[in-house]
Structure formats: C-alpha cells, structure tokens
C-alpha cells in the first residue's frame, strides 16, 4: 500500500489564498491525501479535494467573534474534527 501524504495548515507549494501553484512549468499540481487546518481553514482549502480536518482550540472566543470566524463544534475535549 502506498504511503499517504498529510499536509498541515497550507500544503507545500500552495499559495495561502490561491491554492496549488504551477511555478515550475510542470503540469502536475501537488494534492495531499489529507489536510489538517490549524485553528481555521485558510482560503486555499476551498480547492482541496481530500479528507479535511480542523485542529486546535487556539482561538479565543472574542477574536472569533471580532473576525466572524465560526469555530467547529468540537465534542467534549476533542482537539480535532473532520470537516
């Protein structure tokens, strides 16, 4: 079985807003098997097609409210949730 590739926050080579780049002239674009977004998904996560998780309860509620960020409904003391 082939190894799975997991990226944390923003996949390598991706622009945080625009997603997978193609700066090297190669037609292949890197797409990990899974993505773990820290605190909240970044804009580039809209273009991600694999399994996606959000990890961490690092954002204080007053900051989430200020920037209109909806935090996932973590269960119990869980730190990770699939979205």
Coordinates of N, CA and C in Angstrom, one line a residue:
X1 N 0.8 -1.2 0.0 CA 0.0 0.0 0.0 C 0.9 1.2 0.0
X2 N 0.5 2.2 -0.8 CA 1.3 3.5 -0.9 C 1.1 4.4 0.3
X3 N 2.1 5.1 0.7 CA 2.0 6.0 1.9 C 1.1 7.1 1.6
X4 N 0.4 7.6 2.6 CA -0.5 8.8 2.5 C 0.3 10.0 2.8
X5 N -0.1 11.1 2.1 CA 0.6 12.4 2.4 C -0.4 13.3 3.1
X6 N 0.0 13.8 4.2 CA -0.8 14.7 5.1 C -0.1 16.1 5.1
X7 N -0.8 17.1 4.8 CA -0.3 18.5 4.9 C -0.9 19.2 6.1
X8 N -0.1 20.0 6.8 CA -0.6 20.8 7.9 C -0.7 22.3 7.5
X9 N -1.9 22.8 7.7 CA -2.3 24.2 7.6 C -2.3 24.6 6.1
X10 N -1.2 24.7 5.4 CA -1.2 25.0 3.9 C -0.3 24.0 3.3
X11 N -0.8 23.3 2.3 CA 0.1 22.3 1.6 C 1.3 23.0 1.0
X12 N 2.4 22.2 1.0 CA 3.7 22.7 0.4 C 3.5 23.2 -1.0
X13 N 4.0 24.4 -1.3 CA 3.9 24.9 -2.6 C 2.6 25.6 -3.0
X14 N 1.7 25.6 -2.0 CA 0.4 26.3 -2.3 C 0.5 27.7 -1.8
X15 N -0.2 28.6 -2.5 CA -0.4 29.9 -2.1 C -1.6 29.9 -1.0
X16 N -1.5 30.6 0.1 CA -2.4 30.6 1.1 C -3.8 31.0 0.7
X17 N -3.9 31.9 -0.4 CA -5.2 32.3 -0.9 C -5.6 31.6 -2.2
X18 N -4.7 31.4 -3.1 CA -5.0 30.9 -4.4 C -4.8 29.4 -4.6
X19 N -4.2 28.7 -3.6 CA -4.1 27.2 -3.7 C -2.9 26.7 -4.5
X20 N -3.1 25.6 -5.1 CA -1.9 24.9 -5.8 C -1.3 25.8 -6.9
X21 N 0.0 26.0 -6.8 CA 0.6 26.7 -7.9 C 1.2 25.9 -8.9
X22 N 1.7 26.5 -10.0 CA 2.3 25.8 -11.1 C 3.6 26.6 -11.5
X23 N 4.4 27.0 -10.6 CA 5.5 27.8 -10.8 C 6.7 27.1 -11.6
X24 N 6.7 25.8 -11.6 CA 7.9 25.1 -12.1 C 7.6 24.6 -13.6
X25 N 6.5 25.0 -14.2 CA 6.2 24.6 -15.5 C 5.7 23.2 -15.6
X26 N 5.6 22.5 -14.5 CA 5.1 21.1 -14.5 C 3.6 21.1 -14.5
X27 N 3.0 20.3 -15.2 CA 1.5 20.2 -15.2 C 0.9 19.6 -14.0
X28 N 1.7 18.8 -13.2 CA 1.2 18.2 -12.0 C 1.2 19.2 -10.9
X29 N 0.0 19.2 -10.2 CA -0.1 20.1 -9.0 C -0.2 19.2 -7.8
X30 N 0.5 19.6 -6.8 CA 0.6 18.8 -5.5 C -0.8 18.8 -4.8
X31 N -1.3 17.6 -4.5 CA -2.6 17.5 -3.8 C -2.4 16.4 -2.7
X32 N -2.3 16.8 -1.5 CA -2.1 15.8 -0.4 C -3.4 14.9 -0.3
X33 N -3.2 13.8 0.4 CA -4.4 13.0 0.7 C -5.3 13.5 1.8
X34 N -4.7 14.2 2.7 CA -5.4 14.8 3.8 C -4.8 16.2 4.2
X35 N -5.6 17.1 4.7 CA -5.2 18.4 5.2 C -5.7 18.6 6.6
X36 N -4.8 19.1 7.4 CA -5.1 19.5 8.8 C -5.0 21.0 8.9
X37 N -6.1 21.7 8.9 CA -6.0 23.1 9.1 C -5.9 23.5 10.5
X38 N -5.0 24.4 10.9 CA -4.8 24.8 12.3 C -5.7 26.0 12.6
X39 N -6.5 25.9 13.6 CA -7.5 26.9 14.1 C -8.7 27.0 13.1
X40 N -8.4 27.4 11.9 CA -9.5 27.6 10.9 C -8.9 27.4 9.5
X41 N -9.7 26.9 8.6 CA -9.3 26.7 7.2 C -8.9 28.0 6.6
X42 N -7.8 27.9 5.8 CA -7.3 29.1 5.0 C -8.1 29.1 3.7
X43 N -8.0 30.2 2.9 CA -8.8 30.3 1.7 C -8.4 29.2 0.7
X44 N -7.2 28.8 0.7 CA -6.7 27.7 -0.3 C -7.5 26.4 0.0
X45 N -8.0 26.2 1.2 CA -8.7 24.9 1.5 C -9.9 24.7 0.6
X46 N -10.4 25.8 0.1 CA -11.6 25.6 -0.8 C -11.3 24.8 -2.0
X47 N -10.0 24.7 -2.4 CA -9.6 24.0 -3.6 C -9.1 22.6 -3.3
X48 N -9.1 22.2 -2.0 CA -8.6 20.9 -1.5 C -9.7 19.9 -1.7
X49 N -9.3 18.7 -2.2 CA -10.3 17.6 -2.6 C -10.2 16.4 -1.7
X50 N -9.3 16.3 -0.7 CA -9.1 15.1 0.1 C -9.9 15.2 1.4
X51 N -9.5 14.4 2.4 CA -10.1 14.5 3.7 C -9.5 15.7 4.4
X52 N -10.4 16.5 5.1 CA -10.0 17.7 5.7 C -10.4 17.8 7.1
X53 N -9.4 18.1 7.9 CA -9.6 18.2 9.4 C -9.3 19.6 9.9
X54 N -9.9 20.1 10.9 CA -9.5 21.3 11.6 C -9.0 20.9 13.0
X55 N -7.8 21.4 13.4 CA -7.2 21.0 14.7 C -6.9 22.2 15.5
X56 N -7.2 22.1 16.8 CA -6.8 23.1 17.8 C -8.0 24.0 18.2
X57 N -7.9 24.3 19.4 CA -8.9 25.3 20.0 C -8.0 26.5 20.5
X58 N -7.3 27.1 19.5 CA -6.4 28.1 19.9 C -6.9 29.5 19.8
X59 N -8.1 29.7 19.2 CA -8.7 31.0 19.0 C -9.6 31.4 20.1
X60 N -9.3 32.4 20.9 CA -10.2 32.9 21.9 C -11.6 33.3 21.3
X61 N -12.7 33.0 22.0 CA -14.0 33.4 21.5 C -14.1 34.9 21.1
X62 N -13.5 35.8 21.8 CA -13.7 37.2 21.5 C -13.0 37.5 20.1
X63 N -11.9 36.8 19.8 CA -11.3 37.0 18.5 C -12.1 36.4 17.4
X64 N -12.7 35.2 17.6 CA -13.5 34.6 16.6 C -14.7 35.5 16.3
X65 N -15.3 36.1 17.3 CA -16.5 37.0 17.1 C -16.0 38.2 16.4
X66 N -14.9 38.8 16.7 CA -14.4 40.0 16.1 C -14.2 39.8 14.6
X67 N -13.7 38.7 14.2 CA -13.4 38.4 12.7 C -14.5 37.5 12.1
X68 N -15.6 37.3 12.8 CA -16.7 36.5 12.2 C -16.2 35.1 11.8
X69 N -15.4 34.4 12.6 CA -15.0 33.1 12.4 C -15.8 32.1 13.1
X70 N -16.4 31.1 12.4 CA -17.2 30.1 13.0 C -16.3 28.9 13.4
X71 N -16.2 28.6 14.6 CA -15.4 27.5 15.1 C -16.2 26.2 15.0
X72 N -15.5 25.1 14.7 CA -16.3 23.8 14.6 C -16.8 23.4 16.0
X73 N -17.9 22.7 15.9 CA -18.5 22.2 17.2 C -17.7 21.0 17.8
X74 N -16.5 21.3 18.4 CA -15.7 20.2 18.9 C -16.5 19.5 20.0
X75 N -16.4 18.2 20.0 CA -17.1 17.3 21.0 C -16.2 17.1 22.2
X76 N -16.7 17.4 23.4 CA -16.0 17.1 24.7 C -14.7 17.9 24.7
X77 N -13.6 17.2 24.9 CA -12.3 17.8 25.0 C -11.5 17.6 23.7
X78 N -12.2 17.1 22.6 CA -11.5 16.8 21.3 C -10.8 18.1 20.8
X79 N -9.6 17.9 20.2 CA -8.9 19.0 19.6 C -8.9 18.9 18.1
X80 N -9.5 17.9 17.5 CA -9.5 17.7 16.0 C -10.9 17.3 15.6
X81 N -11.3 17.8 14.4 CA -12.6 17.5 13.9 C -12.5 17.4 12.4
X82 N -13.2 16.4 11.8 CA -13.2 16.3 10.3 C -14.3 17.3 9.8
X83 N -14.0 18.0 8.7 CA -15.0 18.9 8.2 C -15.4 18.5 6.8

